[in-house]
Amino acid sequence: MDQLNVSAQDLTERLAGTGYLADPGLGTALFLACKIHKPLFCEGEPGTGKTALAKALAEALDLELIRLQCHEGIDISQALYDWDFGRQLLHLRALEAANTSQLDADEAEKSLYDERFLLDRPLLRALRSAPCVLLVDEIDRADDEFEAFLLQILDEFAVTIPELGEVRASTAPLVVLTSNRTRDVHDALKRRCLYHWLEHPDMEREIAILRSRVPELSESLACQVSQAVAKLRKMALLKPPGVAESIDWAYALLALERDVLDAQTAATTLGAVLKFHEDTDRVIAAGLDSLLAG
């Protein structure tokens, strides 16, 4: 069966089967990405489920997930391919030991750039492994030069390795790019993609997410966690909690065998949902009772 030949509704249901509950807008964006073979550029605050989306998509479509984690200073050798220098050196020494006559320099050099010494990095693996899901995570952390290089890959899904020739994907990988908007990504990259802004889920959907990801969680406790997290997101925090933190909080409460989120329990478990002591101090100073009030 062609994994990409699915309807928007079917794709949304498959994602739900993995525990990822996509709203209609996101489900449609993913369907179009599959249908017209365009990368999907997902932008939003940290914790809104951008990275988890790519993981769920790969699971839902039964495809390999290949992840390229971007960072400042990332270059082609880290993203596309590199040569195994250690093995090349051993090969050269073996040639020298095996040949009693003088080595032909050109032939020796040519043998060093053989397929067996090539190290596939995520982009090259995606071209060779397609169909697959390629996650280019946090593209906003990379620099302008890397963005420009990535444009070439997204335009043709092909690359030329000087020593070996062209590598072209037989089928375009399904590409998901994510950005936390720490800087603006160039329009040239966005124009090559479908775009979707991910918001934090509303309370109803977050309750459904918690019940799906943490089946043991009661509906009442899921409501309490969702209500508290929604209030935390409205506060001036250094890092508002995302869905992942909501899920961690739910697991923490289950581990403590709590069926109610009260002020005392919240005070001892805030570390599951808040990651800066300034945020913890601010929430405690504002009053945990008000945080938990219905």
Short mmCIF file of C-alpha atoms in Angstrom, two decimals:
data_model
loop_
_atom_site.label_atom_id
_atom_site.label_comp_id
_atom_site.label_asym_id
_atom_site.label_seq_id
_atom_site.Cartn_x
_atom_site.Cartn_y
_atom_site.Cartn_z
CA MET A 1 0.00 0.00 0.00
CA ASP A 2 1.20 3.52 -0.81
CA GLN A 3 1.62 5.07 2.64
CA LEU A 4 1.16 8.57 1.26
CA ASN A 5 -2.08 7.80 -0.58
CA VAL A 6 -4.39 8.71 2.30
CA SER A 7 -7.24 11.13 2.80
CA ALA A 8 -7.06 14.06 5.21
CA GLN A 9 -9.50 12.35 7.57
CA ASP A 10 -7.62 9.04 7.41
CA LEU A 11 -4.32 10.78 8.12
CA THR A 12 -5.80 12.62 11.11
CA GLU A 13 -7.17 9.35 12.46
CA ARG A 14 -3.83 7.61 12.01
CA LEU A 15 -2.11 10.41 13.90
CA ALA A 16 -4.69 10.06 16.68
CA GLY A 17 -3.81 6.37 16.83
CA THR A 18 -0.25 7.36 17.76
CA GLY A 19 -1.51 9.71 20.48
CA TYR A 20 -1.08 12.92 18.46
CA LEU A 21 -4.39 14.79 18.15
CA ALA A 22 -4.16 17.19 15.23
CA ASP A 23 -6.77 19.90 14.70
CA PRO A 24 -8.46 20.13 11.26
CA GLY A 25 -6.08 22.85 10.05
CA LEU A 26 -2.97 20.85 10.84
CA GLY A 27 -4.48 17.66 9.48
CA THR A 28 -5.24 19.40 6.20
CA ALA A 29 -1.73 20.89 6.01
CA LEU A 30 -0.18 17.46 6.49
CA PHE A 31 -2.47 15.92 3.89
CA LEU A 32 -1.49 18.57 1.35
CA ALA A 33 2.20 18.05 2.13
CA CYS A 34 1.74 14.36 1.32
CA LYS A 35 -0.43 14.99 -1.74
CA ILE A 36 1.54 17.69 -3.54
CA HIS A 37 5.00 16.71 -2.23
CA LYS A 38 5.76 20.04 -0.57
CA PRO A 39 7.71 20.42 2.69
CA LEU A 40 5.66 21.53 5.67
CA PHE A 41 7.14 24.44 7.63
CA CYS A 42 5.82 24.37 11.21
CA GLU A 43 6.42 27.43 13.34
CA GLY A 44 5.31 28.15 16.90
CA GLU A 45 6.29 28.53 20.51
CA PRO A 46 8.41 25.80 22.11
CA GLY A 47 6.30 22.95 23.40
CA THR A 48 3.46 23.18 20.89
CA GLY A 49 4.22 19.74 19.42
CA LYS A 50 6.22 20.52 16.27
CA THR A 51 8.90 17.86 16.72
CA ALA A 52 6.37 15.37 18.06
CA LEU A 53 4.33 15.92 14.91
CA ALA A 54 7.08 14.58 12.66
CA LYS A 55 7.59 11.58 14.93
CA ALA A 56 3.86 10.83 14.96
CA LEU A 57 3.64 11.26 11.20
CA ALA A 58 6.40 8.72 10.62
CA GLU A 59 4.69 6.26 12.95
CA ALA A 60 1.26 6.86 11.42
CA LEU A 61 2.52 6.24 7.88
CA ASP A 62 4.91 3.45 8.90
CA LEU A 63 7.89 5.34 7.47
CA GLU A 64 11.43 5.80 8.73
CA LEU A 65 12.02 9.05 10.60
CA ILE A 66 15.31 10.78 9.77
CA ARG A 67 16.08 13.78 11.97
CA LEU A 68 18.47 16.62 11.29
CA GLN A 69 18.92 18.68 14.47
CA CYS A 70 20.03 22.16 13.46
CA HIS A 71 22.37 24.26 15.55
CA GLU A 72 24.56 27.30 15.16
CA GLY A 73 27.47 26.54 12.84
CA ILE A 74 26.00 23.38 11.28
CA ASP A 75 27.66 22.66 7.93
CA ILE A 76 27.41 20.33 4.95
CA SER A 77 29.65 17.66 6.47
CA GLN A 78 27.28 17.37 9.43
CA ALA A 79 24.07 17.56 7.43
CA LEU A 80 24.76 15.88 4.10
CA TYR A 81 27.84 13.63 3.98
CA ASP A 82 31.44 13.26 5.05
CA TRP A 83 34.31 10.91 4.36
CA ASP A 84 35.57 8.37 6.89
CA PHE A 85 39.12 9.68 7.17
CA GLY A 86 40.25 6.93 9.55
CA ARG A 87 39.18 4.12 7.21
CA GLN A 88 40.62 5.95 4.21
CA LEU A 89 43.98 6.15 5.96
CA LEU A 90 43.92 2.44 6.83
CA HIS A 91 43.01 1.64 3.22
CA LEU A 92 45.93 3.69 1.93
CA ARG A 93 48.34 1.94 4.27
CA ALA A 94 46.98 -1.43 3.15
CA LEU A 95 47.60 -0.48 -0.47
CA GLU A 96 51.14 0.54 0.32
CA ALA A 97 51.79 -2.74 2.15
CA ALA A 98 50.24 -4.88 -0.60
CA ASN A 99 52.10 -3.30 -3.50
CA THR A 100 55.79 -4.00 -3.87
CA SER A 101 55.98 -1.64 -6.84
CA GLN A 102 55.28 2.05 -6.58
CA LEU A 103 51.60 2.97 -6.27
CA ASP A 104 49.91 4.93 -9.02
CA ALA A 105 48.98 8.15 -7.21
CA ASP A 106 45.85 8.85 -9.23
CA GLU A 107 44.49 5.32 -8.81
CA ALA A 108 45.25 5.34 -5.10
CA GLU A 109 43.46 8.66 -4.65
CA LYS A 110 40.47 7.46 -6.66
CA SER A 111 40.13 4.35 -4.49
CA LEU A 112 39.94 6.51 -1.37
CA TYR A 113 36.68 8.09 -2.51
CA ASP A 114 34.71 4.92 -2.79
CA GLU A 115 31.14 4.36 -1.60
CA ARG A 116 32.36 2.25 1.31
CA PHE A 117 34.14 5.26 2.85
CA LEU A 118 31.14 7.59 2.52
CA LEU A 119 29.39 8.61 5.75
CA ASP A 120 25.71 9.34 5.17
CA ARG A 121 24.44 12.26 7.21
CA PRO A 122 20.67 12.87 7.64
CA LEU A 123 20.02 14.69 4.34
CA LEU A 124 21.80 12.11 2.22
CA ARG A 125 20.16 9.27 4.14
CA ALA A 126 16.76 10.84 3.43
CA LEU A 127 17.48 11.05 -0.31
CA ARG A 128 18.52 7.41 -0.37
CA SER A 129 15.84 6.08 1.99
CA ALA A 130 12.77 7.83 0.54
CA PRO A 131 9.92 7.41 1.06
CA CYS A 132 10.64 8.55 4.59
CA VAL A 133 9.92 11.46 6.91
CA LEU A 134 12.74 13.98 7.10
CA LEU A 135 12.59 16.24 10.16
CA VAL A 136 14.70 19.40 9.87
CA ASP A 137 14.38 20.47 13.48
CA GLU A 138 14.84 24.06 14.66
CA ILE A 139 15.97 25.49 11.33
CA ASP A 140 15.96 28.93 12.98
CA ARG A 141 19.11 27.92 14.88
CA ALA A 142 21.10 27.45 11.66
CA ASP A 143 22.74 30.34 9.80
CA ASP A 144 21.94 31.95 6.45
CA GLU A 145 24.52 29.91 4.55
CA PHE A 146 22.98 26.64 5.67
CA GLU A 147 19.51 27.86 4.71
CA ALA A 148 20.79 28.66 1.21
CA PHE A 149 22.29 25.17 0.92
CA LEU A 150 19.04 23.59 2.11
CA LEU A 151 17.13 25.40 -0.66
CA GLN A 152 18.99 23.36 -3.26
CA ILE A 153 18.03 20.09 -1.58
CA LEU A 154 14.36 21.06 -1.28
CA ASP A 155 14.18 22.25 -4.89
CA GLU A 156 15.27 18.99 -6.52
CA PHE A 157 15.76 16.40 -3.78
CA ALA A 158 19.10 15.69 -5.39
CA VAL A 159 22.72 16.43 -4.64
CA THR A 160 25.99 15.95 -6.49
CA ILE A 161 28.91 14.37 -4.68
CA PRO A 162 31.95 15.39 -6.74
CA GLU A 163 33.75 12.08 -6.33
CA LEU A 164 30.69 9.84 -6.93
CA GLY A 165 28.18 11.79 -9.01
CA GLU A 166 24.53 12.67 -8.48
CA VAL A 167 22.31 11.17 -5.80
CA ARG A 168 18.63 11.75 -6.49
CA ALA A 169 15.67 10.59 -4.41
CA SER A 170 13.49 8.12 -6.30
CA THR A 171 10.56 9.46 -4.29
CA ALA A 172 10.50 12.82 -2.54
CA PRO A 173 10.81 12.43 1.22
CA LEU A 174 8.06 13.94 3.33
CA VAL A 175 9.81 16.94 4.90
CA VAL A 176 8.80 18.69 8.12
CA LEU A 177 10.77 21.80 9.08
CA THR A 178 10.31 23.32 12.53
CA SER A 179 11.12 26.74 13.93
CA ASN A 180 10.72 28.28 17.38
CA ARG A 181 11.05 31.70 15.72
CA THR A 182 14.20 32.69 17.57
CA ARG A 183 14.97 34.49 14.29
CA ASP A 184 13.13 35.04 11.04
CA VAL A 185 13.71 32.37 8.42
CA HIS A 186 14.23 33.73 4.90
CA ASP A 187 11.22 34.04 2.62
CA ALA A 188 12.99 31.97 -0.05
CA LEU A 189 12.83 28.92 2.19
CA LYS A 190 9.24 29.52 3.28
CA ARG A 191 8.08 29.95 -0.31
CA ARG A 192 9.15 26.39 -1.03
CA CYS A 193 7.00 25.06 1.81
CA LEU A 194 3.47 24.86 3.05
CA TYR A 195 3.20 26.88 6.26
CA HIS A 196 1.41 26.15 9.51
CA TRP A 197 1.54 28.00 12.82
CA LEU A 198 1.10 25.71 15.82
CA GLU A 199 -0.69 27.12 18.85
CA HIS A 200 -0.91 25.58 22.28
CA PRO A 201 -4.05 23.41 22.29
CA ASP A 202 -7.24 24.72 23.80
CA MET A 203 -8.32 23.15 27.06
CA GLU A 204 -10.70 20.63 25.51
CA ARG A 205 -8.07 19.32 23.11
CA GLU A 206 -5.38 19.27 25.78
CA ILE A 207 -7.62 17.16 28.00
CA ALA A 208 -8.10 14.77 25.08
CA ILE A 209 -4.33 14.68 24.51
CA LEU A 210 -3.68 13.88 28.16
CA ARG A 211 -6.27 11.12 28.20
CA SER A 212 -4.79 9.68 25.01
CA ARG A 213 -1.13 9.84 26.09
CA VAL A 214 -1.77 8.95 29.75
CA PRO A 215 -4.69 6.49 29.63
CA GLU A 216 -4.59 5.87 33.40
CA LEU A 217 -5.34 9.54 34.07
CA SER A 218 -8.88 10.25 35.26
CA GLU A 219 -10.93 12.82 33.38
CA SER A 220 -11.21 15.04 36.46
CA LEU A 221 -7.45 15.08 37.03
CA ALA A 222 -6.85 15.72 33.32
CA CYS A 223 -9.19 18.72 33.60
CA GLN A 224 -7.32 20.04 36.63
CA VAL A 225 -3.94 19.72 34.95
CA SER A 226 -5.19 21.36 31.75
CA GLN A 227 -6.79 24.24 33.62
CA ALA A 228 -3.66 24.86 35.66
CA VAL A 229 -1.39 24.72 32.61
CA ALA A 230 -3.67 27.10 30.71
CA LYS A 231 -3.32 29.63 33.55
CA LEU A 232 0.45 29.17 33.64
CA ARG A 233 0.65 29.98 29.93
CA LYS A 234 -1.09 33.30 30.56
CA MET A 235 1.49 34.33 33.15
CA ALA A 236 4.68 36.21 32.27
CA LEU A 237 6.94 33.16 32.53
CA LEU A 238 10.39 32.70 31.04
CA LYS A 239 9.27 29.36 29.59
CA PRO A 240 5.54 28.70 29.48
CA PRO A 241 4.80 24.98 29.68
CA GLY A 242 4.08 23.03 26.54
CA VAL A 243 2.07 19.88 26.01
CA ALA A 244 5.11 17.76 26.89
CA GLU A 245 5.23 19.40 30.32
CA SER A 246 1.49 18.79 30.80
CA ILE A 247 2.06 15.11 30.08
CA ASP A 248 5.05 15.01 32.48
CA TRP A 249 2.92 16.60 35.18
CA ALA A 250 0.19 14.03 34.66
CA TYR A 251 2.71 11.17 34.93
CA ALA A 252 4.18 12.74 38.08
CA LEU A 253 0.76 12.89 39.72
CA LEU A 254 0.08 9.26 38.81
CA ALA A 255 3.44 8.20 40.19
CA LEU A 256 2.52 9.89 43.49
CA GLU A 257 -0.89 8.17 43.37
CA ARG A 258 -2.73 11.48 43.50
CA ASP A 259 -6.27 11.73 42.20
CA VAL A 260 -6.61 15.45 42.99
CA LEU A 261 -4.28 18.33 42.15
CA ASP A 262 -4.25 20.42 45.34
CA ALA A 263 -1.95 23.25 46.38
CA GLN A 264 0.40 21.02 48.39
CA THR A 265 0.77 18.50 45.55
CA ALA A 266 1.26 21.29 43.01
CA ALA A 267 4.02 22.86 45.14
CA THR A 268 5.98 19.60 45.25
CA THR A 269 5.54 18.77 41.56
CA LEU A 270 6.04 22.14 39.85
CA GLY A 271 9.43 20.90 38.65
CA ALA A 272 7.60 18.67 36.18
CA VAL A 273 5.99 21.64 34.43
CA LEU A 274 8.26 24.64 35.12
CA LYS A 275 11.96 24.66 34.21
CA PHE A 276 13.24 27.93 35.69
CA HIS A 277 13.36 28.73 39.39
CA GLU A 278 12.28 32.31 38.59
CA ASP A 279 9.08 30.89 37.08
CA THR A 280 8.52 28.67 40.11
CA ASP A 281 9.01 31.62 42.47
CA ARG A 282 6.62 33.76 40.42
CA VAL A 283 3.90 31.12 40.43
CA ILE A 284 4.22 30.44 44.15
CA ALA A 285 4.18 34.16 44.90
CA ALA A 286 0.98 34.54 42.87
CA GLY A 287 -0.63 31.82 44.97
CA LEU A 288 -1.17 28.17 44.12
CA ASP A 289 -4.76 28.31 45.29
CA SER A 290 -5.59 30.83 42.55
CA LEU A 291 -3.78 28.65 40.02
CA LEU A 292 -5.94 25.68 40.92
CA ALA A 293 -9.24 27.52 41.35
CA GLY A 294 -11.85 26.33 38.88
#
